[in-house]
Each structure stands twice: as C-alpha cells, then as structure tokens.
Tab-separated table of C-alpha atoms in Angstrom:
chain	number	residue	atom	x	y	z
F	1	UNK	CA	120.618	112.690	113.789
F	2	UNK	CA	119.764	110.367	116.704
F	3	UNK	CA	122.837	110.572	119.233
F	4	UNK	CA	121.581	108.909	122.269
F	5	UNK	CA	121.913	104.831	122.834
F	6	UNK	CA	118.373	103.864	122.454
F	7	UNK	CA	116.808	100.341	124.144
F	8	UNK	CA	116.071	99.905	120.437
F	9	UNK	CA	116.216	96.505	118.302
F	10	UNK	CA	116.861	97.433	114.974
F	11	UNK	CA	116.516	94.992	112.130
F	12	UNK	CA	117.525	95.765	108.526
F	13	UNK	CA	117.658	93.421	105.839
F	14	UNK	CA	116.319	92.622	102.212
F	15	UNK	CA	113.143	92.020	101.096
F	16	UNK	CA	111.613	88.887	101.865
F	17	UNK	CA	114.728	87.705	104.767
F	18	UNK	CA	111.795	88.059	107.578
F	19	UNK	CA	112.144	90.802	109.435
F	20	UNK	CA	108.499	91.689	109.872
F	21	UNK	CA	106.988	88.133	111.148
F	22	UNK	CA	110.607	88.097	113.055
F	23	UNK	CA	110.678	91.645	114.383
F	24	UNK	CA	107.325	91.274	115.819
F	25	UNK	CA	107.724	88.335	117.500
F	26	UNK	CA	111.233	89.391	119.139
F	27	UNK	CA	108.659	92.480	120.207
F	28	UNK	CA	106.409	90.254	122.080
F	29	UNK	CA	108.906	87.892	123.751
F	30	UNK	CA	110.890	90.912	124.868
F	31	UNK	CA	107.730	92.830	125.870
F	32	UNK	CA	109.015	95.748	123.727
F	33	UNK	CA	106.961	98.242	121.101
F	34	UNK	CA	107.161	96.999	117.515
F	35	UNK	CA	107.990	99.509	114.784
F	36	UNK	CA	107.296	98.192	111.303
F	37	UNK	CA	108.807	100.766	108.956
F	38	UNK	CA	108.247	98.947	105.632
F	39	UNK	CA	104.483	99.440	106.739
F	40	UNK	CA	104.901	102.798	106.660
F	41	UNK	CA	106.055	103.087	103.364
F	42	UNK	CA	103.594	100.532	102.070
F	43	UNK	CA	101.000	103.266	103.790
F	44	UNK	CA	102.391	106.328	101.838
F	45	UNK	CA	102.465	104.294	98.484
F	46	UNK	CA	99.072	103.486	98.841
F	47	UNK	CA	97.838	106.774	99.853
F	48	UNK	CA	99.697	108.329	96.588
F	49	UNK	CA	97.953	106.241	94.793
F	50	UNK	CA	94.478	106.641	96.024
F	51	UNK	CA	95.121	110.657	95.569
F	52	UNK	CA	96.498	110.164	92.199
F	53	UNK	CA	99.719	111.578	92.651
F	54	UNK	CA	102.237	110.958	90.000
F	55	UNK	CA	104.918	108.209	91.752
F	56	UNK	CA	107.803	110.053	89.134
F	57	UNK	CA	107.350	113.384	90.874
F	58	UNK	CA	109.346	113.334	94.569
F	59	UNK	CA	107.892	116.818	95.503
F	60	UNK	CA	104.562	116.053	94.912
F	61	UNK	CA	105.078	112.466	96.700
F	62	UNK	CA	107.157	114.447	100.101
F	63	UNK	CA	103.538	116.628	100.163
F	64	UNK	CA	100.921	114.003	100.052
F	65	UNK	CA	103.108	111.927	102.442
F	66	UNK	CA	103.437	114.789	104.804
F	67	UNK	CA	99.555	115.311	104.952
F	68	UNK	CA	98.525	111.158	105.445
F	69	UNK	CA	96.824	110.596	108.579
F	70	UNK	CA	98.865	107.708	109.315
F	71	UNK	CA	97.862	105.456	112.481
F	72	UNK	CA	99.869	102.325	113.566
F	73	UNK	CA	98.332	100.347	116.387
F	74	UNK	CA	98.849	96.957	118.117
F	75	UNK	CA	95.611	94.441	117.700
F	76	UNK	CA	96.127	91.036	120.117
F	77	UNK	CA	99.492	91.152	118.717
F	78	UNK	CA	99.056	92.026	115.226
F	79	UNK	CA	99.966	95.597	113.847
F	80	UNK	CA	97.254	97.244	111.906
F	81	UNK	CA	97.556	100.484	109.851
F	82	UNK	CA	95.246	102.938	109.100
F	83	UNK	CA	95.242	106.143	107.619
F	84	UNK	CA	92.113	108.195	108.840
F	85	UNK	CA	89.246	106.135	109.655
F	86	UNK	CA	90.001	103.194	107.057
F	87	UNK	CA	92.002	100.052	107.880
F	88	UNK	CA	94.381	99.538	105.335
F	89	UNK	CA	96.629	96.465	106.909
F	90	UNK	CA	95.987	93.885	104.104
F	91	UNK	CA	95.886	95.984	100.944
F	92	UNK	CA	98.878	97.791	101.279
F	93	UNK	CA	100.381	93.742	101.087
F	94	UNK	CA	99.279	93.585	97.745
F	95	UNK	CA	101.730	92.826	94.724
F	96	UNK	CA	100.953	96.113	93.149
F	97	UNK	CA	102.103	98.153	95.850
F	98	UNK	CA	105.392	96.312	96.526
F	99	UNK	CA	105.716	97.247	92.741
F	100	UNK	CA	105.324	100.815	93.314
F	101	UNK	CA	106.851	101.167	96.788
F	102	UNK	CA	110.738	101.762	95.769
F	103	UNK	CA	109.570	105.112	94.379
F	104	UNK	CA	108.389	106.084	97.711
F	105	UNK	CA	111.604	104.902	99.199
F	106	UNK	CA	113.851	106.953	96.827
F	107	UNK	CA	112.204	110.152	97.817
F	108	UNK	CA	114.473	112.160	100.219
F	109	UNK	CA	111.419	114.391	101.436
F	110	UNK	CA	109.520	111.188	102.152
F	111	UNK	CA	112.327	109.681	104.102
F	112	UNK	CA	112.986	112.383	105.903
F	113	UNK	CA	108.958	112.814	107.042
F	114	UNK	CA	108.787	109.097	108.021
F	115	UNK	CA	112.381	109.071	109.564
F	116	UNK	CA	111.210	111.680	111.951
F	117	UNK	CA	107.904	109.753	112.727
F	118	UNK	CA	110.116	107.042	113.289
F	119	UNK	CA	112.407	108.393	116.182
F	120	UNK	CA	109.832	109.837	117.731
F	121	UNK	CA	108.122	106.393	117.973
F	122	UNK	CA	111.556	104.219	119.286
F	123	UNK	CA	112.232	107.825	121.858
F	124	UNK	CA	108.745	107.011	123.610
F	125	UNK	CA	109.762	103.403	124.210
F	126	UNK	CA	111.531	100.392	124.302
F	127	UNK	CA	111.299	99.310	120.019
F	128	UNK	CA	111.951	96.352	118.003
F	129	UNK	CA	112.098	98.377	114.405
F	130	UNK	CA	112.602	96.716	111.289
F	131	UNK	CA	113.464	98.234	107.992
F	132	UNK	CA	116.633	98.882	105.753
F	133	UNK	CA	118.131	101.481	107.151
F	134	UNK	CA	117.141	101.707	110.842
F	135	UNK	CA	120.600	100.566	112.515
F	136	UNK	CA	122.829	102.996	109.525
F	137	UNK	CA	120.334	106.018	109.763
F	138	UNK	CA	116.846	106.409	111.576
F	139	UNK	CA	118.719	104.724	114.959
F	140	UNK	CA	122.707	105.145	114.623
F	141	UNK	CA	123.083	104.630	118.373
F	142	UNK	CA	120.573	101.380	118.593
F	143	UNK	CA	121.692	99.240	121.761
F	144	UNK	CA	121.426	95.854	119.224
F	145	UNK	CA	121.605	95.935	115.335
F	146	UNK	CA	120.612	93.173	113.858
F	147	UNK	CA	120.989	92.409	109.307
F	148	UNK	CA	118.641	89.992	108.972
F	149	UNK	CA	119.409	87.754	105.255
F	150	UNK	CA	118.687	85.070	103.533
F	151	UNK	CA	119.394	83.574	99.714
F	152	UNK	CA	117.017	85.056	97.379
F	153	UNK	CA	115.697	81.793	96.774
F	154	UNK	CA	114.486	81.646	99.931
F	155	UNK	CA	113.289	84.887	100.653
F	156	UNK	CA	111.315	84.823	96.713
F	157	UNK	CA	109.853	81.038	98.051
F	158	UNK	CA	108.955	82.793	101.428
F	159	UNK	CA	107.137	85.972	99.609
F	160	UNK	CA	105.605	83.637	97.375
F	161	UNK	CA	103.730	81.360	100.253
F	162	UNK	CA	102.705	85.320	101.762
F	163	UNK	CA	100.838	85.913	99.150
F	164	UNK	CA	99.397	82.356	98.510
F	165	UNK	CA	97.845	82.763	102.085
F	166	UNK	CA	96.091	85.983	100.761
F	167	UNK	CA	95.060	83.644	98.002
F	168	UNK	CA	96.839	85.363	95.369
F	169	UNK	CA	99.071	83.418	93.077
F	170	UNK	CA	101.997	84.784	91.391
F	171	UNK	CA	104.971	83.793	89.129
F	172	UNK	CA	107.500	82.176	91.314
F	173	UNK	CA	110.490	82.774	88.263
F	174	UNK	CA	109.464	86.396	87.808
F	175	UNK	CA	108.860	87.446	91.745
F	176	UNK	CA	112.617	86.201	92.082
F	177	UNK	CA	113.412	88.821	89.191
F	178	UNK	CA	111.159	91.160	91.133
F	179	UNK	CA	113.196	90.620	94.605
F	180	UNK	CA	116.693	91.025	92.652
F	181	UNK	CA	115.921	93.845	91.116
F	182	UNK	CA	114.483	95.535	94.361
F	183	UNK	CA	117.247	94.599	95.891
F	184	UNK	CA	119.917	96.225	93.337
F	185	UNK	CA	117.272	99.448	93.897
F	186	UNK	CA	117.516	99.699	97.784
F	187	UNK	CA	121.503	98.994	98.077
F	188	UNK	CA	122.114	101.911	95.300
F	189	UNK	CA	119.862	104.230	95.802
F	190	UNK	CA	121.021	107.691	96.813
F	191	UNK	CA	119.100	108.768	99.904
F	192	UNK	CA	119.783	105.528	103.100
F	193	UNK	CA	120.569	102.806	100.610
F	194	UNK	CA	120.475	99.341	102.250
F	195	UNK	CA	123.708	98.018	104.108
F	196	UNK	CA	124.780	96.518	107.102
F	197	UNK	CA	125.507	98.965	109.964
F	198	UNK	CA	129.445	98.189	110.805
F	199	UNK	CA	128.300	97.096	114.548
F	200	UNK	CA	125.247	95.255	113.168
F	201	UNK	CA	125.569	91.419	113.943
F	202	UNK	CA	124.422	88.964	110.512
F	203	UNK	CA	122.235	86.157	110.722
F	204	UNK	CA	121.513	84.498	107.779
F	205	UNK	CA	118.218	82.733	108.061
F	206	UNK	CA	118.173	80.557	104.930
F	207	UNK	CA	118.516	77.449	107.467
F	208	UNK	CA	116.867	78.844	110.030
F	209	UNK	CA	113.197	77.963	110.715
F	210	UNK	CA	110.930	80.865	112.296
F	211	UNK	CA	111.378	79.691	116.117
F	212	UNK	CA	115.145	79.516	115.727
F	213	UNK	CA	115.225	83.255	114.236
F	214	UNK	CA	113.352	84.648	116.896
F	215	UNK	CA	115.340	82.666	119.396
F	216	UNK	CA	118.767	84.065	117.784
F	217	UNK	CA	117.656	87.872	118.281
F	218	UNK	CA	116.264	87.210	121.592
F	219	UNK	CA	119.297	85.517	122.698
F	220	UNK	CA	121.841	88.701	121.530
F	221	UNK	CA	119.146	90.895	123.115
F	222	UNK	CA	119.277	89.437	126.583
F	223	UNK	CA	123.447	88.985	126.344
F	224	UNK	CA	123.514	92.684	126.512
F	225	UNK	CA	120.778	92.817	128.920
C-alpha cells in the first residue's frame, strides 16, 4: 500500500471519458510527468497475443506480463509505448486490443505487477496518472483525485471519432454496447473494480469541451497548491 501523500493527480473514470487526452494535456500544463496506465494494460494485452498466450489463463498472463520489456517515454508531448525495440503506440489502440484488454484487467497477478511499476513511476516525480483504480488503489494518498465521467452515448461517440482518425470505421451501436459491457465488467470485477474514491472530485464532461475539461482539472490542482 502507498501510504505517503504524493504529488499525484489521479484521474479515474470509465472508458471513453477522455482520461488519456485530458490527462496528457493537464500534465503538460502543470509541468508534471504523464502516466497512461491504460496503455500499460494495452501493451500487456498485445504482448500476450503476440506470444500466443491463453488469454483465459490468469497464471500464464501474469508470467508473460512479468517478462514484458515495457518502456514508456515522452516524445514531443506524445506518449510512446515500446516493448523491447518495437514501438507499439498505435497498434495497441485497435478495436481487437480493446475487446481483449479486460482479460488482463481481471488477472490479479498482472495488476499486481503493473501497479508496482506505476507506483515506482509516481514516486520519482510529480505525475498525472489516469486509469480506473488510481485514486482508490494505486495512489490512495494522491494529493488530487478526479473521477472523470460522461454519458454512455457521448463516450461512444468520442471513441468512434478516435477510431475514425486512425482510418478505422466501427458501428456506433455495436461500439456503444461494447462500452456498456466494458463498464459492467470494470465495475464488478473482483480485483480493483472501477469506483469513485470517496475523496475524489467528480467532473462530468458530457457538455464540456476538451479545453474546459482540462481547465477544470488544472484549476482544481492550483486551488490546492
């Protein structure tokens, strides 16, 4: 358990709420490091598939994740994800990875390993960290906690737009159902379920622009500072 109050902006929330894009901009505005924990689970999912690992075997998933040579770096304000020498920043954002990632999310051994790496990262410098259990589990003593949310329909629209930017066309109705199911799995999983930390500030971005969402979090941090 992380018991010391740390200069962490912990951003939690469901899929498609804008955690990664907003968190990255907040980090840049504050001069903090940025930690996209979702990218870590996506990388682990890609690594497991690449190695032919049985995605329904938690022990095998834990073992392969512990051997993953993961490296996260910042390149001109963009998070780059590498496994070994291979840059997988784009490939881990495909619908296939999105459909399978929950199996890594639910593997206790995988989470234990990645949580340790996340805490090591946050201990080195002031950090904006986004995910689903940042304020409740990974950084329970984070100085700032935000639960970022938006309506299901808006989150599906945003995710579809992200896929479209990459040249990937998806059925919006099917995507909405997938996100709704992902919400259910995230909120009911036995290990580190998605939940709002009791001391987190809720920010509903359904009617907010991207810049307004960023401004709201930056203002919250500066209130405390």
